[in-house]
Every structure is written in structure tokens, then in C-alpha cells.
Short mmCIF file of C-alpha atoms and ligand atoms in Angstrom, two decimals:
data_model
loop_
_atom_site.label_atom_id
_atom_site.label_comp_id
_atom_site.label_asym_id
_atom_site.label_seq_id
_atom_site.Cartn_x
_atom_site.Cartn_y
_atom_site.Cartn_z
CA UNK A 1 75.63 235.66 23.73
CA UNK A 2 72.82 234.56 21.19
CA UNK A 3 73.83 233.47 18.00
CA UNK A 4 72.08 235.18 14.96
CA UNK A 5 72.63 233.38 11.66
CA UNK A 6 73.14 235.24 8.52
CA UNK A 7 70.07 234.06 6.81
CA UNK A 8 68.75 235.38 3.59
CA UNK A 9 65.25 235.59 2.37
CA UNK A 10 65.67 232.31 0.46
CA UNK A 11 66.64 230.71 3.67
CA UNK A 12 70.35 230.30 2.88
CA UNK A 13 72.57 230.58 5.85
CA UNK A 14 76.09 232.27 5.31
CA UNK A 15 78.96 230.55 7.38
CA UNK A 16 81.57 230.97 4.92
CA UNK A 17 83.36 234.49 5.17
CA UNK A 18 85.70 235.57 2.64
CA UNK A 19 88.00 238.61 3.71
CA UNK A 20 89.89 240.62 1.43
CA UNK A 21 92.89 242.29 2.90
CA UNK A 22 93.78 244.56 -0.01
CA UNK A 23 92.69 245.27 -3.52
CA UNK A 24 96.47 245.33 -4.54
CA UNK A 25 98.14 242.64 -6.65
CA UNK A 26 101.68 241.94 -7.80
CA UNK A 27 100.64 240.10 -10.90
CA UNK A 28 98.35 241.41 -13.71
CA UNK A 29 96.29 238.28 -14.84
CA UNK A 30 94.77 239.38 -18.16
CA UNK A 31 91.14 238.25 -17.12
CA UNK A 32 91.42 240.01 -13.82
CA UNK A 33 93.20 243.53 -14.44
CA UNK A 34 94.44 245.59 -17.13
CA UNK A 35 98.28 245.38 -17.97
CA UNK A 36 98.73 248.98 -16.39
CA UNK A 37 96.96 247.89 -13.09
CA UNK A 38 94.13 249.59 -11.35
CA UNK A 39 93.66 252.72 -9.31
CA UNK A 40 94.24 251.28 -6.03
CA UNK A 41 92.07 252.40 -3.07
CA UNK A 42 93.84 254.71 -0.69
CA UNK A 43 95.51 252.94 2.28
CA UNK A 44 93.43 254.77 4.81
CA UNK A 45 90.29 253.30 3.31
CA UNK A 46 91.57 249.79 4.11
CA UNK A 47 90.58 248.37 7.47
CA UNK A 48 93.45 248.12 10.14
CA UNK A 49 94.31 244.82 11.28
CA UNK A 50 92.35 245.40 14.68
CA UNK A 51 89.39 246.53 12.64
CA UNK A 52 89.61 243.21 10.39
CA UNK A 53 89.77 241.08 13.48
CA UNK A 54 86.85 242.90 15.20
CA UNK A 55 84.65 242.60 12.20
CA UNK A 56 85.67 238.41 12.02
CA UNK A 57 85.21 238.13 15.75
CA UNK A 58 81.64 239.61 15.36
CA UNK A 59 81.21 237.10 12.38
CA UNK A 60 82.33 234.19 14.25
CA UNK A 61 81.06 234.76 17.90
CA UNK A 62 77.47 236.36 17.04
CA UNK A 63 76.69 235.36 13.36
CA UNK A 64 77.81 231.67 13.09
CA UNK A 65 80.75 232.04 10.75
CA UNK A 66 82.78 228.70 10.92
CA UNK A 67 84.96 229.20 7.82
CA UNK A 68 87.22 232.30 7.21
CA UNK A 69 89.21 232.84 3.96
CA UNK A 70 91.69 235.79 3.53
CA UNK A 71 91.95 236.81 -0.19
CA UNK A 72 92.47 239.98 -2.09
CA UNK A 73 93.95 241.37 -4.32
CA UNK A 74 97.07 239.48 -3.02
CA UNK A 75 96.77 238.68 0.64
CA UNK A 76 100.42 237.98 0.97
CA UNK A 77 101.04 241.54 0.36
CA UNK A 78 99.48 242.24 3.80
CA UNK A 79 102.34 242.63 6.37
CA UNK A 80 100.08 241.29 9.33
CA UNK A 81 98.81 238.31 7.34
CA UNK A 82 100.11 235.64 10.02
CA UNK A 83 99.21 237.86 12.95
CA UNK A 84 95.63 237.93 11.34
CA UNK A 85 95.46 234.03 10.90
CA UNK A 86 96.71 233.37 14.60
CA UNK A 87 94.17 235.91 15.96
CA UNK A 88 91.36 234.32 13.84
CA UNK A 89 92.24 230.87 14.96
CA UNK A 90 92.26 231.80 18.34
CA UNK A 91 88.41 232.79 18.37
CA UNK A 92 85.98 230.70 20.21
CA UNK A 93 84.59 228.57 18.15
CA UNK A 94 87.76 228.39 16.25
CA UNK A 95 86.99 228.83 12.63
CA UNK A 96 88.75 226.90 9.62
CA UNK A 97 91.14 229.50 8.31
CA UNK A 98 92.61 229.35 4.88
CA UNK A 99 94.14 231.85 2.23
CA UNK A 100 93.77 232.16 -1.62
CA UNK A 101 97.18 233.64 -3.00
CA UNK A 102 99.14 233.70 -6.17
CA UNK A 103 102.18 232.11 -4.33
CA UNK A 104 104.49 234.98 -4.56
CA UNK A 105 106.77 235.05 -1.46
CA UNK A 106 104.75 232.04 -0.10
CA UNK A 107 108.43 230.17 0.01
CA UNK A 108 109.46 232.73 2.61
CA UNK A 109 105.98 232.86 4.61
CA UNK A 110 104.48 229.39 4.41
CA UNK A 111 106.17 228.15 7.45
CA UNK A 112 105.01 231.40 9.62
CA UNK A 113 101.47 230.92 8.23
CA UNK A 114 101.37 227.23 9.21
CA UNK A 115 102.69 227.97 12.64
CA UNK A 116 99.91 230.75 12.97
CA UNK A 117 97.41 227.87 12.46
CA UNK A 118 96.47 228.37 8.83
CA UNK A 119 94.38 225.34 7.93
CA UNK A 120 94.42 225.23 4.18
CA UNK A 121 95.79 227.19 0.98
CA UNK A 122 94.61 227.72 -2.42
CA UNK A 123 97.66 228.78 -4.88
CA UNK A 124 96.43 230.22 -8.55
CA UNK A 125 98.35 228.80 -11.24
CA UNK A 126 96.94 228.99 -14.74
CA UNK A 127 99.98 227.54 -16.82
CA UNK A 128 103.08 225.91 -16.28
CA UNK A 129 104.36 227.10 -19.51
CA UNK A 130 107.03 230.02 -18.86
CA UNK A 131 106.10 231.70 -22.08
CA UNK A 132 102.48 231.94 -21.13
CA UNK A 133 103.51 233.64 -18.10
CA UNK A 134 103.90 236.69 -20.05
CA UNK A 135 100.43 236.81 -21.60
CA UNK A 136 98.24 235.49 -18.61
CA UNK A 137 100.00 236.87 -15.06
CA UNK A 138 102.05 239.26 -17.27
CA UNK A 139 105.19 238.73 -14.94
CA UNK A 140 107.95 236.18 -15.46
CA UNK A 141 107.21 234.54 -11.89
CA UNK A 142 106.66 230.96 -12.63
CA UNK A 143 109.52 229.78 -10.50
CA UNK A 144 108.28 231.78 -7.57
CA UNK A 145 104.93 230.30 -7.73
CA UNK A 146 106.38 226.72 -7.93
CA UNK A 147 108.63 227.61 -4.80
CA UNK A 148 105.67 228.82 -2.88
CA UNK A 149 103.69 225.72 -3.70
CA UNK A 150 106.62 223.42 -2.47
CA UNK A 151 107.16 225.54 0.54
CA UNK A 152 103.33 225.12 1.37
CA UNK A 153 103.46 221.59 1.08
CA UNK A 154 106.61 221.30 3.21
CA UNK A 155 105.10 223.38 5.82
CA UNK A 156 102.21 220.59 6.15
CA UNK A 157 99.45 222.58 4.64
CA UNK A 158 97.39 219.87 3.53
CA UNK A 159 95.87 219.54 0.82
CA UNK A 160 97.84 222.16 -1.20
CA UNK A 161 94.82 223.16 -3.75
CA UNK A 162 95.67 224.85 -7.04
CA UNK A 163 93.21 227.15 -8.77
CA UNK A 164 93.26 227.55 -12.53
CA UNK A 165 91.39 229.48 -15.23
CA UNK A 166 91.35 228.57 -18.77
CA UNK A 167 91.37 231.12 -21.40
CA UNK A 168 90.37 230.48 -24.97
CA UNK A 169 93.03 230.30 -27.33
CA UNK A 170 95.65 230.80 -24.45
CA UNK A 171 95.83 227.97 -22.28
CA UNK A 172 92.78 226.13 -23.29
CA UNK A 173 94.59 223.10 -24.51
CA UNK A 174 96.67 222.82 -21.01
CA UNK A 175 94.09 221.12 -18.76
CA UNK A 176 95.79 217.62 -19.06
CA UNK A 177 99.30 218.84 -18.56
CA UNK A 178 98.37 221.11 -15.84
CA UNK A 179 96.62 218.12 -13.91
CA UNK A 180 99.59 215.72 -14.80
CA UNK A 181 101.84 218.23 -13.02
CA UNK A 182 99.80 218.66 -10.18
CA UNK A 183 99.01 214.63 -9.62
CA UNK A 184 103.01 214.38 -9.74
CA UNK A 185 103.37 216.68 -6.93
CA UNK A 186 100.45 215.71 -4.82
CA UNK A 187 98.43 219.18 -5.18
CA UNK A 188 94.67 219.33 -5.80
CA UNK A 189 93.73 221.06 -9.05
CA UNK A 190 90.44 222.76 -9.53
CA UNK A 191 89.55 224.46 -12.70
CA UNK A 192 87.52 227.74 -12.41
CA UNK A 193 85.10 228.90 -15.20
CA UNK A 194 85.91 232.52 -16.27
CA UNK A 195 83.41 234.76 -14.68
CA UNK A 196 82.33 238.25 -15.73
CA UNK A 197 84.46 240.35 -13.12
CA UNK A 198 87.25 241.79 -15.12
CA UNK A 199 87.34 245.66 -15.21
CA UNK A 200 88.02 245.70 -18.89
CA UNK A 201 84.68 244.00 -19.29
CA UNK A 202 86.41 241.88 -21.94
CA UNK A 203 84.38 238.71 -20.86
CA UNK A 204 81.98 237.25 -23.25
CA UNK A 205 79.78 234.09 -22.69
CA UNK A 206 80.42 232.59 -26.22
CA UNK A 207 84.12 232.92 -25.56
CA UNK A 208 84.54 231.42 -22.06
CA UNK A 209 85.86 227.92 -21.57
CA UNK A 210 83.00 225.94 -20.29
CA UNK A 211 83.37 222.98 -17.66
CA UNK A 212 82.10 220.66 -20.29
CA UNK A 213 84.92 221.61 -22.35
CA UNK A 214 87.39 221.18 -19.72
CA UNK A 215 85.96 217.73 -18.73
CA UNK A 216 86.05 216.78 -22.21
CA UNK A 217 89.78 217.69 -22.70
CA UNK A 218 90.66 216.02 -19.31
CA UNK A 219 88.95 212.83 -20.37
CA UNK A 220 91.10 212.66 -23.39
CA UNK A 221 93.85 211.64 -21.01
CA UNK A 222 92.28 210.45 -17.67
CA UNK A 223 89.45 208.43 -16.48
CA UNK A 224 87.28 210.67 -14.57
CA UNK A 225 84.69 209.53 -11.98
CA UNK A 226 82.20 211.75 -10.03
CA UNK A 227 83.71 211.57 -6.47
CA UNK A 228 80.63 212.23 -4.61
CA UNK A 229 76.88 212.24 -5.05
CA UNK A 230 76.20 215.60 -3.71
CA UNK A 231 78.61 218.66 -3.45
CA UNK A 232 76.81 220.58 -0.62
CA UNK A 233 77.85 224.03 -0.34
CA UNK A 234 81.21 223.37 -2.08
CA UNK A 235 81.49 225.05 -5.45
CA UNK A 236 83.67 222.31 -6.96
CA UNK A 237 82.27 219.31 -8.52
CA UNK A 238 85.01 216.70 -7.76
CA UNK A 239 85.92 213.93 -9.96
CA UNK A 240 88.37 211.04 -8.95
CA UNK A 241 91.31 210.66 -11.35
CA UNK A 242 92.21 206.95 -12.76
CA UNK A 243 90.48 205.31 -9.97
CA UNK A 244 91.59 207.86 -7.14
CA UNK A 245 92.69 208.73 -4.74
CA UNK A 246 93.75 211.92 -6.34
CA UNK A 247 90.88 214.17 -7.58
CA UNK A 248 90.25 217.02 -9.65
CA UNK A 249 87.65 219.74 -9.36
CA UNK A 250 85.62 222.02 -11.75
CA UNK A 251 83.86 225.20 -10.30
CA UNK A 252 81.29 225.84 -13.02
CA UNK A 253 79.98 229.23 -11.52
CA UNK A 254 78.74 230.13 -14.95
CA UNK A 255 77.33 227.14 -16.75
CA UNK A 256 76.30 225.09 -13.57
CA UNK A 257 75.66 227.74 -11.05
CA UNK A 258 75.22 226.69 -7.46
CA UNK A 259 73.75 229.60 -6.01
CA UNK A 260 71.04 227.77 -4.31
CA UNK A 261 73.56 226.11 -2.13
CA UNK A 262 75.66 229.33 -1.55
CA UNK A 263 76.75 229.78 2.05
CA UNK A 264 79.12 232.62 1.55
CA UNK A 265 79.56 236.29 2.44
CA UNK A 266 82.29 238.60 1.55
CA UNK A 267 83.90 241.62 3.36
CA UNK A 268 85.81 243.95 1.10
CA UNK A 269 89.22 245.55 2.18
CA UNK A 270 87.52 248.88 2.63
CA UNK A 271 84.87 247.25 5.01
CA UNK A 272 81.88 246.60 2.75
CA UNK A 273 79.56 243.67 3.22
CA UNK A 274 78.65 241.95 -0.14
CA UNK A 275 76.54 238.92 -0.21
CA UNK A 276 77.37 237.78 -3.64
CA UNK A 277 80.37 238.24 -6.03
CA UNK A 278 77.97 239.63 -8.54
CA UNK A 279 76.02 241.82 -6.18
CA UNK A 280 75.40 245.38 -7.53
CA UNK A 281 75.17 246.98 -4.08
CA UNK A 282 76.97 246.45 -0.89
CA UNK A 283 76.41 247.52 2.91
CA UNK A 284 79.30 249.81 4.69
CA UNK A 285 80.37 248.47 8.08
CA UNK A 286 83.48 250.50 8.05
CA UNK A 287 81.79 253.64 8.63
CA UNK A 288 79.66 252.77 11.67
CA UNK A 289 82.79 250.88 12.98
CA UNK A 290 84.91 253.83 12.76
CA UNK A 291 81.87 255.95 14.36
CA UNK A 292 82.04 253.95 17.44
CA UNK A 293 79.14 251.25 16.81
CA UNK A 294 78.75 248.51 19.30
CA UNK A 295 79.47 244.86 18.17
CA UNK A 296 75.48 244.15 18.53
CA UNK A 297 74.89 247.27 16.16
CA UNK A 298 77.46 246.04 13.58
CA UNK A 299 76.14 242.59 13.87
CA UNK A 300 72.61 243.99 13.12
CA UNK A 301 73.75 245.78 10.10
CA UNK A 302 75.55 242.67 8.86
CA UNK A 303 72.45 240.49 9.35
CA UNK A 304 70.28 243.29 7.67
CA UNK A 305 72.74 243.41 4.63
CA UNK A 306 72.44 239.64 4.00
CA UNK A 307 68.49 239.31 3.91
CA UNK A 308 68.15 240.87 0.33
CA UNK A 309 70.60 238.20 -1.18
CA UNK A 310 69.29 237.18 -4.74
CA UNK A 311 68.47 233.94 -5.47
CA UNK A 312 70.96 233.67 -8.15
CA UNK A 313 73.93 235.65 -9.81
CA UNK A 314 71.72 235.86 -13.04
CA UNK A 315 74.87 235.82 -15.34
CA UNK A 316 72.79 234.06 -18.16
CA UNK A 317 69.78 236.71 -17.73
CA UNK A 318 69.38 239.25 -20.37
CA UNK A 319 69.41 241.97 -17.68
CA UNK A 320 72.67 240.77 -16.15
CA UNK A 321 74.66 243.81 -15.07
CA UNK A 322 78.37 243.26 -14.17
CA UNK A 323 79.25 244.73 -10.80
CA UNK A 324 81.28 248.05 -10.84
CA UNK A 325 83.87 246.37 -8.60
CA UNK A 326 86.30 244.07 -10.38
CA UNK A 327 87.31 240.59 -8.84
CA UNK A 328 90.43 242.13 -7.34
CA UNK A 329 88.61 244.74 -5.42
CA UNK A 330 85.87 242.28 -4.20
CA UNK A 331 87.98 239.27 -3.09
CA UNK A 332 88.05 236.31 -5.05
N1 SAM B 401 95.86 236.98 -5.41
C1 SAM B 401 95.06 235.83 -5.01
C2 SAM B 401 95.09 234.90 -6.06
O1 SAM B 401 95.75 235.03 -7.24
O2 SAM B 401 94.80 233.70 -5.89
C3 SAM B 401 93.71 236.08 -4.59
C4 SAM B 401 92.81 236.91 -5.45
S1 SAM B 401 92.40 236.21 -6.96
C5 SAM B 401 91.14 237.31 -7.43
C6 SAM B 401 91.29 234.72 -6.40
C7 SAM B 401 91.26 233.92 -7.58
O3 SAM B 401 90.24 234.49 -8.42
C8 SAM B 401 92.44 233.47 -8.54
O4 SAM B 401 92.42 231.86 -8.35
C9 SAM B 401 92.11 233.93 -9.67
O5 SAM B 401 92.36 233.13 -10.87
C10 SAM B 401 90.44 234.14 -9.67
N2 SAM B 401 89.97 234.93 -10.67
C11 SAM B 401 90.07 236.14 -10.86
N3 SAM B 401 89.37 236.88 -11.69
C12 SAM B 401 88.59 235.82 -12.36
C13 SAM B 401 87.49 235.76 -13.22
N4 SAM B 401 87.01 236.83 -14.05
N5 SAM B 401 86.90 234.53 -13.33
C14 SAM B 401 87.21 233.42 -12.42
N6 SAM B 401 88.16 233.49 -11.75
C15 SAM B 401 88.79 234.64 -11.62
#
């Protein structure tokens, strides 16, 4: 079978597939969802496990996808997650398989996921202060996340990465303590700049905590040295901490965009291809898939969907329009 790369008109090739398994979540992070939650998409809209695996197989076998990350919403809410991991790992060539999760329930599933072949895991944790769990994820679940992280490490998922978003006036003073906490436990911390993807449209450029501010705050307590000359397609700028080997990363999607090196493509839980987190259009694969399209036809549609990928997300452009889909319904 001929491999047809997912190449766009700016000659970037997508090889890293983010697969959202659900738009549902059991936390209500203030920058991601309103306190009352969202209207979830109906269950029948979501792809079945077989549909998910069929699309991933087309991506891997025909389109050159070599990394698959399951996300959401909260991917651990998907009952068949371990099975999806093992079926994805069993493809030829076998892709790198990872998940991004809030860690709730990971203490019970980490061993099963590791046995299924999961390569890596990212756990989101924005604060280690219990009172701030009431205002950021809006659920008193700090102990569950901590237990999930420990279980991932014990299951041999290495490195365990922690993702943190800092919010002005809430946890923007906590970067050093979060880093110290992660260093003590051997977790790799990465800060993500807050992006305009919240359904409340509460994001404001002037109000977001920038990579420069995060680094300045860390440099008050640690010696940071750029860890490598070029980051390639990795979104994180990595720094060694106090001479290494430990590192910390900053993903500056807003202030230091890396769109020119982007190698990502996304599949939403309801089967839409998105060529960018900030795309305002998407391409439907679920309808043709359910109407009996062949693998070759679905691959053709997918290739066509990627051609129009814009050069950049344009957040700083005055004409920038936030996408209708919030982060939780795209797949972060
Ligand atoms: N529920 C899983 C989790 O919590 O990791 C996966 C989905 S969540 C949308 C994925 C990541 O996106 C999390 O690390 C979360 O903090 C981040 N995120 C959500 N909204 C964001 C925003 N507006 N800007 C930056 N990161 C965001």
C-alpha cells in the first residue's frame, strides 16, 4: 500500500495524531469549562471503539501517522481505553501511544494501560494547594490526582509528565513550588500558556500569564539552561534545572508560536478532522465512514482536509476568531 503523507500547502507533514475519545470530563477547570459543565454531545455521535481503531489504522497504515495521543474531554472516562491502546500499539508500523489525562481513576487503570502498551502519559495538575482545587478544577480531587501520578510511575510509564496552566491572580505565584514538587517525585513538568479556547470566551491576551513571566518566576528559585538548540516539532521549550538532568518545559503557544513546525492533526470524538486547535472549519469523516466509504476513500478525504491548514493560528491577528468548539470538545 502506498503511503500518502498528510501534507499541507505550507509543506508541513502531519504525523502526530490527537484522538479525542469523549467531550465529557469529570473536572470543571475554570479556563476550560463553565462550573455547570457543557451540553455533552449525544453518545451516538461519538465513534465506537471499532470506528476509532479503523480511523487510526488508516492514519497509521496509509497516511504516515507515527504518534497517537488519546485525549478528550477525559479519556479515562472511556471504558474501552486500554483495549484502544493495545489495538493501536498492534498496528504496523507500531505508533508511539500516549494519553493526556486529569489523572482521576488512574490509580486503578495505570497498570492495565501500561500492560496494553501505553508508552507515555501526561497528567494535568495546575496546583498542589488543596484550596485552589475548589477554584481551578472545581472538585476536591487533589489526592486522586496525586495517587494517579504515583500509580503511573509505579506502572513504569516513563517519563510521567505533568501539564500545568497558570492563571493570573489564582496560581501564577506557584510555578516554583509546583516544579519543586515534581522534581522531588521525578515527574517532568511543563507549563502551558493559557489559550483562547474556553467556551465562556473569558480569555484575554493582556491577562494571560506569559512564558516570559513563568520563566522569570522559576529563575527566582532555580538555574535554568536551554536544554537543546532546536526543539523540532515539539511544542515545549525545555530547560535543564540546576544543571540537570531534570528539565522543565514551557509551551508558549501564544507568545512564541511554533506553527511553522506543527506536525499535528486532530480527530474529534464525533469524527471530525481538525488541522489546528484554532481551525474554524473541520472535515467530517464519521458520515462517510458510517455510509460505507472504503479505507482508500476515507484516506483521500483526510488528505484533502489537511491541505488548507493555515500557516499559523493567528491569535495575535486582529481578525482572529476563536473556534466554536471549546478545548474539551476538540481534544487538547
Ligand atoms: N482531561 C484531560 C486532561 O485534563 O489532561 C485531557 C483534556 S484537557 C483539554 C488537555 C490539556 O489541555 C490539559 O492539560 C488542560 O490543562 C489543557 N487546557 C485546557 N484548556 C486550555 C486552555 N484554554 N489553554 C491552555 N491549555 C488548556
